[in-house]
Amino acid sequence: MNRIVQMFALVFVLASCANVSDVKTIRLAHGLDVNHPVHRAMFAIGEDLVERSNGSLKLEIYPSQQLGTEREVLELLQIGSLDMTKVSVATLENFAPKAKALGLPYLFRDREHAFSVLDGPIGQEVLDDGKKYWLKGLCFYDAGSRSFYTKDKPVMAPADLNGKKIRVMESNTAMDMVSNLGGSPTPISWGELYTALQQGVVDGAENNPPSFYLSRHYEVCKYYALNEHTYSPDVLVASTHFWDALTEKEQQWMQESVKKSVAHQRSLWAEAEAEALEAVKKAGVQVVRPGKEQFSAKVAPMYEAIKSDPELYALIQKIKAE
């Protein structure tokens, strides 16, 4: 409760301190490190917006969970106390049901398939799904593939997860996946994970290479198994309260700046991914590549279960046929 009170107080102070002028300040909060390629892409949006708007639009970014966890900042967007955020599609599924499809394990054939889906009508359908919940999806950022990292031994097969407590995001899909693979899913906020790993609250976690590296989780977890179970993109989201208050011209500037940032972010991501893997290897992490088929077979029941949701099942079939 205290955490929520503090969060609202900080947002109120930020809003109260805004200068009364012709400049519109857009407040964006997220949970990543400032060196993360996603943060750098959003910073580029701010620079581009200033240029396009001749200084009438200004982007203020609050990184590293300064304003709360992904779930908390989405709730701030819904009530109009915050303008924008970046969240994982796995967190977004709690607010926009169609996002659940993108968090399923082994959904995409490869990165090119993912980009084709996300940049097309299917991706737009998912982005639009949050509007009735006061959330407007703006774009997808590359977040690579998520894989398991652990403290005591590498995950070479699903059996290596048996009895292991694995940190997951606040996502039913992520929890179902780890359960199907034999592990014990444990939701913990990103900001608390380093300590949880260090103290043995969990035995491991799963994430992409840049996040594994920049979080310094490699200092605790010396095994990284690139089984690449999910390609869960990050999503840039705006509050509909904020968006609807923009003029048509301001909305156009925003859309153009966001679109430009996507290509920039993907380039940054490719570099960061390669650098992260090289860096953790140098730090003594054993990086292995287990066969994906054994993991894919274990999560097949998740697709069978979705048949009970005809709309979501139809969306998945469209993605696979893309």
C-alpha positions as a LaTeX table, in Angstrom:
\begin{tabular}{lrrr}
\hline
Residue & $x$ (\AA) & $y$ (\AA) & $z$ (\AA) \\
\hline
Met1 & 0.00 & 0.00 & 0.00 \\
Asn2 & 2.84 & 2.42 & 0.92 \\
Arg3 & 4.45 & 1.73 & $-2.45$ \\
Ile4 & 1.29 & 2.79 & $-4.29$ \\
Val5 & 0.87 & 5.94 & $-2.14$ \\
Gln6 & 4.50 & 6.93 & $-2.82$ \\
Met7 & 4.05 & 6.31 & $-6.53$ \\
Phe8 & 0.95 & 8.54 & $-6.76$ \\
Ala9 & 2.65 & 11.23 & $-4.69$ \\
Leu10 & 5.64 & 11.31 & $-7.05$ \\
Val11 & 3.42 & 11.52 & $-10.12$ \\
Phe12 & 1.46 & 14.37 & $-8.49$ \\
Val13 & 4.65 & 16.29 & $-7.73$ \\
Leu14 & 5.92 & 15.80 & $-11.28$ \\
Ala15 & 2.65 & 17.09 & $-12.69$ \\
Ser16 & 2.57 & 20.03 & $-10.27$ \\
Cys17 & 6.10 & 21.08 & $-11.16$ \\
Ala18 & 5.44 & 21.21 & $-14.89$ \\
Asn19 & 6.02 & 24.69 & $-16.30$ \\
Val20 & 2.94 & 26.53 & $-17.47$ \\
Ser21 & 3.97 & 27.32 & $-21.03$ \\
Asp22 & 3.36 & 26.43 & $-24.63$ \\
Val23 & 5.53 & 23.33 & $-24.24$ \\
Lys24 & 3.69 & 20.05 & $-23.66$ \\
Thr25 & 5.70 & 17.69 & $-21.50$ \\
Ile26 & 5.04 & 13.99 & $-22.14$ \\
Arg27 & 5.90 & 11.73 & $-19.21$ \\
Leu28 & 7.13 & 8.23 & $-20.04$ \\
Ala29 & 8.10 & 5.69 & $-17.37$ \\
His30 & 9.66 & 2.24 & $-17.75$ \\
Gly31 & 11.71 & $-0.30$ & $-15.81$ \\
Leu32 & 14.87 & $-0.64$ & $-17.88$ \\
Asp33 & 18.44 & 0.55 & $-17.44$ \\
Val34 & 19.37 & 3.76 & $-19.29$ \\
Asn35 & 21.94 & 1.84 & $-21.37$ \\
His36 & 19.30 & $-0.58$ & $-22.65$ \\
Pro37 & 18.62 & $-0.30$ & $-26.42$ \\
Val38 & 14.91 & 0.18 & $-25.77$ \\
His39 & 15.58 & 3.16 & $-23.50$ \\
Arg40 & 17.96 & 4.61 & $-26.08$ \\
Ala41 & 15.30 & 4.28 & $-28.78$ \\
Met42 & 12.75 & 6.09 & $-26.62$ \\
Phe43 & 15.30 & 8.80 & $-25.88$ \\
Ala44 & 15.65 & 9.21 & $-29.67$ \\
Ile45 & 11.87 & 9.74 & $-29.86$ \\
Gly46 & 12.26 & 12.70 & $-27.52$ \\
Glu47 & 15.00 & 14.24 & $-29.65$ \\
Asp48 & 13.00 & 13.74 & $-32.82$ \\
Leu49 & 9.82 & 15.16 & $-31.29$ \\
Val50 & 11.58 & 18.37 & $-30.28$ \\
Glu51 & 12.79 & 18.81 & $-33.85$ \\
Arg52 & 9.44 & 17.98 & $-35.50$ \\
Ser53 & 7.40 & 20.14 & $-33.11$ \\
Asn54 & 9.88 & 23.02 & $-33.03$ \\
Gly55 & 10.18 & 22.51 & $-29.29$ \\
Ser56 & 6.47 & 22.43 & $-28.47$ \\
Leu57 & 6.58 & 18.76 & $-27.43$ \\
Lys58 & 9.06 & 17.48 & $-24.84$ \\
Leu59 & 9.53 & 13.88 & $-23.70$ \\
Glu60 & 10.52 & 13.27 & $-20.07$ \\
Ile61 & 11.65 & 9.71 & $-19.34$ \\
Tyr62 & 11.67 & 8.05 & $-15.90$ \\
Pro63 & 13.64 & 4.77 & $-16.18$ \\
Ser64 & 14.51 & 1.98 & $-13.76$ \\
Gln65 & 11.05 & 1.60 & $-12.18$ \\
Gln66 & 11.14 & 5.11 & $-10.69$ \\
Leu67 & 7.34 & 5.30 & $-11.02$ \\
Gly68 & 6.57 & 1.64 & $-10.39$ \\
Thr69 & 6.49 & $-1.81$ & $-11.93$ \\
Glu70 & 5.12 & $-2.48$ & $-15.41$ \\
Arg71 & 1.69 & $-3.33$ & $-14.02$ \\
Glu72 & 1.67 & $-0.21$ & $-11.82$ \\
Val73 & 2.59 & 2.19 & $-14.63$ \\
Leu74 & $-0.06$ & 0.69 & $-16.91$ \\
Glu75 & $-2.59$ & 1.40 & $-14.18$ \\
Leu76 & $-1.32$ & 4.99 & $-14.03$ \\
Leu77 & $-1.88$ & 5.28 & $-17.78$ \\
Gln78 & $-5.44$ & 4.00 & $-17.40$ \\
Ile79 & $-6.38$ & 6.76 & $-14.97$ \\
Gly80 & $-4.48$ & 9.44 & $-16.89$ \\
Ser81 & $-1.78$ & 10.09 & $-14.25$ \\
Leu82 & 1.00 & 9.10 & $-16.67$ \\
Asp83 & 1.25 & 9.55 & $-20.44$ \\
Met84 & 3.35 & 6.68 & $-21.82$ \\
Thr85 & 5.23 & 3.55 & $-20.88$ \\
Lys86 & 7.12 & 0.59 & $-22.28$ \\
Val87 & 6.05 & $-2.84$ & $-21.13$ \\
Ser88 & 6.62 & $-6.41$ & $-22.15$ \\
Val89 & 3.80 & $-7.94$ & $-24.18$ \\
Ala90 & 3.59 & $-10.54$ & $-21.39$ \\
Thr91 & 2.53 & $-7.84$ & $-18.91$ \\
Leu92 & 0.22 & $-6.21$ & $-21.44$ \\
Glu93 & $-1.82$ & $-9.42$ & $-21.75$ \\
Asn94 & $-3.34$ & $-8.61$ & $-18.35$ \\
Phe95 & $-4.83$ & $-5.44$ & $-19.86$ \\
Ala96 & $-5.29$ & $-6.31$ & $-23.57$ \\
Pro97 & $-6.24$ & $-10.01$ & $-24.01$ \\
Lys98 & $-5.01$ & $-10.42$ & $-27.61$ \\
Ala99 & $-1.46$ & $-9.67$ & $-26.45$ \\
Lys100 & $-1.49$ & $-13.13$ & $-24.86$ \\
Ala101 & $-0.96$ & $-14.68$ & $-28.30$ \\
Leu102 & 2.45 & $-13.01$ & $-28.72$ \\
Gly103 & 3.72 & $-14.41$ & $-25.43$ \\
Leu104 & 3.19 & $-18.06$ & $-26.35$ \\
Pro105 & 6.37 & $-20.16$ & $-26.54$ \\
Tyr106 & 7.75 & $-21.12$ & $-29.94$ \\
Leu107 & 5.05 & $-19.15$ & $-31.78$ \\
Phe108 & 7.34 & $-17.53$ & $-34.36$ \\
Arg109 & 9.53 & $-19.45$ & $-36.80$ \\
Asp110 & 12.31 & $-16.84$ & $-36.58$ \\
Arg111 & 12.87 & $-13.11$ & $-36.10$ \\
Glu112 & 11.91 & $-12.31$ & $-39.70$ \\
His113 & 8.56 & $-14.03$ & $-39.18$ \\
Ala114 & 8.05 & $-12.04$ & $-35.99$ \\
Phe115 & 8.80 & $-8.71$ & $-37.69$ \\
Ser116 & 6.43 & $-9.58$ & $-40.54$ \\
Val117 & 3.61 & $-10.24$ & $-38.08$ \\
Leu118 & 4.29 & $-7.31$ & $-35.76$ \\
Asp119 & 4.68 & $-4.75$ & $-38.55$ \\
Gly120 & 1.50 & $-5.84$ & $-40.34$ \\
Pro121 & $-2.26$ & $-5.95$ & $-39.75$ \\
Ile122 & $-1.99$ & $-8.64$ & $-37.06$ \\
Gly123 & 0.38 & $-6.51$ & $-35.02$ \\
Gln124 & $-1.91$ & $-3.51$ & $-35.40$ \\
Glu125 & $-4.85$ & $-5.62$ & $-34.23$ \\
Val126 & $-2.98$ & $-6.43$ & $-31.02$ \\
Leu127 & $-1.92$ & $-2.79$ & $-30.51$ \\
Asp128 & $-5.53$ & $-1.65$ & $-30.90$ \\
Asp129 & $-6.89$ & $-4.22$ & $-28.45$ \\
Gly130 & $-6.10$ & $-2.07$ & $-25.43$ \\
Lys131 & $-8.10$ & 0.99 & $-26.49$ \\
Lys132 & $-11.20$ & $-0.08$ & $-24.59$ \\
Tyr133 & $-8.99$ & $-0.27$ & $-21.50$ \\
Trp134 & $-7.64$ & 3.30 & $-22.05$ \\
Leu135 & $-4.35$ & 2.00 & $-23.51$ \\
Lys136 & $-3.19$ & 2.83 & $-27.04$ \\
Gly137 & $-0.42$ & 0.63 & $-28.42$ \\
Leu138 & 2.01 & 2.64 & $-30.54$ \\
Cys139 & 4.63 & 0.14 & $-31.72$ \\
Phe140 & 6.58 & $-3.02$ & $-30.99$ \\
Tyr141 & 10.27 & $-2.98$ & $-30.09$ \\
Asp142 & 12.58 & $-5.94$ & $-30.59$ \\
Ala143 & 13.19 & $-7.66$ & $-27.27$ \\
Gly144 & 14.88 & $-10.72$ & $-28.72$ \\
Ser145 & 14.26 & $-14.22$ & $-27.47$ \\
Arg146 & 13.95 & $-15.14$ & $-23.81$ \\
Ser147 & 16.01 & $-18.03$ & $-22.41$ \\
Phe148 & 16.74 & $-19.56$ & $-19.01$ \\
Tyr149 & 19.62 & $-18.57$ & $-16.75$ \\
Thr150 & 20.33 & $-20.43$ & $-13.53$ \\
Lys151 & 22.66 & $-20.58$ & $-10.54$ \\
Asp152 & 23.69 & $-24.20$ & $-10.10$ \\
Lys153 & 23.64 & $-25.91$ & $-13.53$ \\
Pro154 & 22.57 & $-25.19$ & $-17.12$ \\
Val155 & 19.08 & $-26.04$ & $-18.38$ \\
Met156 & 19.96 & $-28.53$ & $-21.10$ \\
Ala157 & 16.51 & $-30.20$ & $-21.05$ \\
Pro158 & 13.11 & $-29.55$ & $-19.46$ \\
Ala159 & 13.97 & $-32.10$ & $-16.75$ \\
Asp160 & 16.64 & $-29.68$ & $-15.48$ \\
Leu161 & 13.84 & $-27.33$ & $-14.42$ \\
Asn162 & 12.15 & $-29.90$ & $-12.19$ \\
Gly163 & 11.72 & $-28.45$ & $-8.71$ \\
Lys164 & 13.44 & $-25.20$ & $-9.66$ \\
Lys165 & 11.90 & $-21.87$ & $-8.72$ \\
Ile166 & 12.07 & $-19.70$ & $-11.84$ \\
Arg167 & 11.25 & $-16.02$ & $-11.80$ \\
Val168 & 8.64 & $-15.00$ & $-14.35$ \\
Met169 & 6.80 & $-11.80$ & $-15.20$ \\
Glu170 & 3.27 & $-11.20$ & $-13.93$ \\
Ser171 & 1.84 & $-13.17$ & $-16.84$ \\
Asn172 & $-0.38$ & $-16.23$ & $-16.76$ \\
Thr173 & 1.16 & $-17.35$ & $-20.07$ \\
Ala174 & 4.69 & $-17.17$ & $-18.66$ \\
Met175 & 3.64 & $-19.05$ & $-15.54$ \\
Asp176 & 1.89 & $-21.76$ & $-17.59$ \\
Met177 & 4.97 & $-22.16$ & $-19.75$ \\
Val178 & 7.35 & $-22.72$ & $-16.83$ \\
Ser179 & 4.85 & $-25.10$ & $-15.20$ \\
Asn180 & 4.55 & $-27.14$ & $-18.41$ \\
Leu181 & 8.33 & $-27.37$ & $-18.55$ \\
Gly182 & 8.46 & $-28.74$ & $-15.00$ \\
Gly183 & 9.59 & $-25.66$ & $-13.10$ \\
Ser184 & 7.93 & $-23.67$ & $-10.35$ \\
Pro185 & 7.01 & $-20.21$ & $-11.70$ \\
Thr186 & 7.60 & $-17.37$ & $-9.23$ \\
Pro187 & 6.44 & $-13.84$ & $-10.18$ \\
Ile188 & 8.89 & $-11.20$ & $-8.90$ \\
Ser189 & 9.28 & $-7.60$ & $-10.05$ \\
Trp190 & 12.32 & $-6.88$ & $-12.21$ \\
Gly191 & 13.79 & $-4.45$ & $-9.70$ \\
Glu192 & 13.75 & $-7.04$ & $-6.92$ \\
Leu193 & 15.13 & $-9.95$ & $-8.94$ \\
Tyr194 & 18.87 & $-9.49$ & $-8.35$ \\
Thr195 & 18.41 & $-9.76$ & $-4.59$ \\
Ala196 & 15.97 & $-12.66$ & $-4.98$ \\
Leu197 & 18.57 & $-14.59$ & $-7.00$ \\
Gln198 & 21.34 & $-13.71$ & $-4.57$ \\
Gln199 & 19.34 & $-14.81$ & $-1.53$ \\
Gly200 & 18.03 & $-18.01$ & $-3.11$ \\
Val201 & 14.39 & $-16.92$ & $-3.26$ \\
Val202 & 14.51 & $-18.23$ & $-6.83$ \\
Asp203 & 16.95 & $-20.58$ & $-8.56$ \\
Gly204 & 16.92 & $-18.79$ & $-11.88$ \\
Ala205 & 15.03 & $-16.61$ & $-14.32$ \\
Glu206 & 14.48 & $-16.14$ & $-18.03$ \\
Asn207 & 15.19 & $-13.16$ & $-20.24$ \\
Asn208 & 17.02 & $-11.90$ & $-23.31$ \\
Pro209 & 20.81 & $-11.36$ & $-23.44$ \\
Pro210 & 20.93 & $-7.55$ & $-23.03$ \\
Ser211 & 18.62 & $-7.67$ & $-20.00$ \\
Phe212 & 20.62 & $-10.54$ & $-18.48$ \\
Tyr213 & 23.80 & $-8.51$ & $-18.93$ \\
Leu214 & 22.66 & $-4.98$ & $-18.00$ \\
Ser215 & 20.86 & $-6.23$ & $-14.86$ \\
Arg216 & 24.15 & $-7.83$ & $-13.77$ \\
His217 & 22.27 & $-11.05$ & $-13.06$ \\
Tyr218 & 25.27 & $-12.84$ & $-14.60$ \\
Glu219 & 27.14 & $-12.08$ & $-11.36$ \\
Val220 & 24.84 & $-14.57$ & $-9.61$ \\
Cys221 & 23.75 & $-16.90$ & $-12.42$ \\
Lys222 & 26.68 & $-18.50$ & $-14.22$ \\
Tyr223 & 24.66 & $-20.65$ & $-16.65$ \\
Tyr224 & 22.71 & $-19.29$ & $-19.63$ \\
Ala225 & 20.87 & $-21.81$ & $-21.83$ \\
Leu226 & 19.75 & $-20.30$ & $-25.14$ \\
Asn227 & 16.64 & $-22.41$ & $-25.64$ \\
Glu228 & 14.87 & $-19.24$ & $-26.90$ \\
His229 & 11.41 & $-20.26$ & $-25.73$ \\
Thr230 & 9.61 & $-16.99$ & $-26.40$ \\
Tyr231 & 10.00 & $-14.00$ & $-28.64$ \\
Ser232 & 8.05 & $-11.51$ & $-26.52$ \\
Pro233 & 8.34 & $-8.00$ & $-27.95$ \\
Asp234 & 8.28 & $-4.84$ & $-25.90$ \\
Val235 & 5.33 & $-2.53$ & $-26.52$ \\
Leu236 & 5.29 & 1.26 & $-26.41$ \\
Val237 & 1.92 & 2.26 & $-24.95$ \\
Ala238 & 0.19 & 5.61 & $-24.52$ \\
Ser239 & $-2.72$ & 6.55 & $-22.30$ \\
Thr240 & $-5.81$ & 7.29 & $-24.39$ \\
His241 & $-6.46$ & 10.22 & $-22.01$ \\
Phe242 & $-3.13$ & 11.72 & $-23.09$ \\
Trp243 & $-3.48$ & 10.75 & $-26.75$ \\
Asp244 & $-6.96$ & 12.20 & $-27.19$ \\
Ala245 & $-5.78$ & 15.49 & $-25.69$ \\
Leu246 & $-3.17$ & 15.92 & $-28.45$ \\
Thr247 & $-4.03$ & 17.88 & $-31.57$ \\
Glu248 & $-4.17$ & 16.02 & $-34.88$ \\
Lys249 & $-0.80$ & 17.52 & $-35.82$ \\
Glu250 & 0.76 & 16.48 & $-32.52$ \\
Gln251 & $-0.52$ & 12.94 & $-32.98$ \\
Gln252 & 1.07 & 12.89 & $-36.42$ \\
Trp253 & 4.42 & 14.07 & $-35.03$ \\
Met254 & 4.26 & 11.39 & $-32.37$ \\
Gln255 & 3.45 & 8.61 & $-34.83$ \\
Glu256 & 6.26 & 9.68 & $-37.17$ \\
Ser257 & 8.81 & 9.84 & $-34.33$ \\
Val258 & 7.71 & 6.45 & $-33.00$ \\
Lys259 & 7.93 & 4.82 & $-36.44$ \\
Lys260 & 11.42 & 6.21 & $-36.96$ \\
Ser261 & 12.50 & 4.86 & $-33.57$ \\
Val262 & 11.49 & 1.27 & $-34.41$ \\
Ala263 & 14.14 & 0.88 & $-37.13$ \\
His264 & 16.70 & 2.60 & $-34.90$ \\
Gln265 & 15.86 & 0.33 & $-31.96$ \\
Arg266 & 16.20 & $-2.86$ & $-33.99$ \\
Ser267 & 19.67 & $-1.82$ & $-35.11$ \\
Leu268 & 20.66 & $-1.00$ & $-31.53$ \\
Trp269 & 19.22 & $-4.31$ & $-30.36$ \\
Ala270 & 21.25 & $-6.43$ & $-32.78$ \\
Glu271 & 24.45 & $-4.77$ & $-31.56$ \\
Ala272 & 23.49 & $-5.01$ & $-27.89$ \\
Glu273 & 22.59 & $-8.69$ & $-28.14$ \\
Ala274 & 25.96 & $-9.64$ & $-29.61$ \\
Glu275 & 27.84 & $-7.46$ & $-27.12$ \\
Ala276 & 25.89 & $-8.87$ & $-24.16$ \\
Leu277 & 26.62 & $-12.50$ & $-25.01$ \\
Glu278 & 30.31 & $-11.75$ & $-25.46$ \\
Ala279 & 30.44 & $-9.81$ & $-22.18$ \\
Val280 & 28.78 & $-12.49$ & $-20.03$ \\
Lys281 & 31.05 & $-15.15$ & $-21.51$ \\
Lys282 & 34.06 & $-13.06$ & $-20.51$ \\
Ala283 & 32.56 & $-12.76$ & $-17.02$ \\
Gly284 & 32.62 & $-16.55$ & $-16.67$ \\
Val285 & 29.07 & $-17.46$ & $-17.72$ \\
Gln286 & 28.70 & $-20.80$ & $-19.47$ \\
Val287 & 26.49 & $-20.18$ & $-22.52$ \\
Val288 & 24.94 & $-23.33$ & $-24.01$ \\
Arg289 & 22.45 & $-24.03$ & $-26.81$ \\
Pro290 & 20.14 & $-26.96$ & $-25.94$ \\
Gly291 & 17.87 & $-28.53$ & $-28.55$ \\
Lys292 & 14.65 & $-26.53$ & $-28.81$ \\
Glu293 & 12.43 & $-29.42$ & $-29.93$ \\
Gln294 & 12.33 & $-31.01$ & $-26.47$ \\
Phe295 & 11.11 & $-27.72$ & $-24.96$ \\
Ser296 & 8.63 & $-27.09$ & $-27.75$ \\
Ala297 & 7.06 & $-30.53$ & $-27.26$ \\
Lys298 & 6.52 & $-29.89$ & $-23.55$ \\
Val299 & 4.56 & $-26.68$ & $-24.11$ \\
Ala300 & 2.29 & $-28.09$ & $-26.85$ \\
Pro301 & $-0.61$ & $-28.48$ & $-24.35$ \\
Met302 & $-0.74$ & $-24.70$ & $-24.05$ \\
Tyr303 & $-1.90$ & $-24.45$ & $-27.66$ \\
Glu304 & $-4.52$ & $-27.14$ & $-27.11$ \\
Ala305 & $-5.89$ & $-25.23$ & $-24.12$ \\
Ile306 & $-6.35$ & $-22.08$ & $-26.21$ \\
Lys307 & $-8.86$ & $-23.83$ & $-28.45$ \\
Ser308 & $-11.41$ & $-23.01$ & $-25.75$ \\
Asp309 & $-10.97$ & $-19.33$ & $-26.72$ \\
Pro310 & $-12.05$ & $-19.22$ & $-30.41$ \\
Glu311 & $-11.01$ & $-15.59$ & $-30.97$ \\
Leu312 & $-7.52$ & $-16.05$ & $-29.57$ \\
Tyr313 & $-7.09$ & $-19.41$ & $-31.32$ \\
Ala314 & $-8.04$ & $-17.81$ & $-34.66$ \\
Leu315 & $-5.46$ & $-15.07$ & $-34.09$ \\
Ile316 & $-2.75$ & $-17.67$ & $-33.44$ \\
Gln317 & $-3.64$ & $-19.51$ & $-36.64$ \\
Lys318 & $-3.31$ & $-16.26$ & $-38.59$ \\
Ile319 & 0.13 & $-15.67$ & $-37.06$ \\
Lys320 & 1.33 & $-19.16$ & $-37.94$ \\
Ala321 & 0.04 & $-18.80$ & $-41.52$ \\
Glu322 & 1.80 & $-15.47$ & $-42.04$ \\
\hline
\end{tabular}
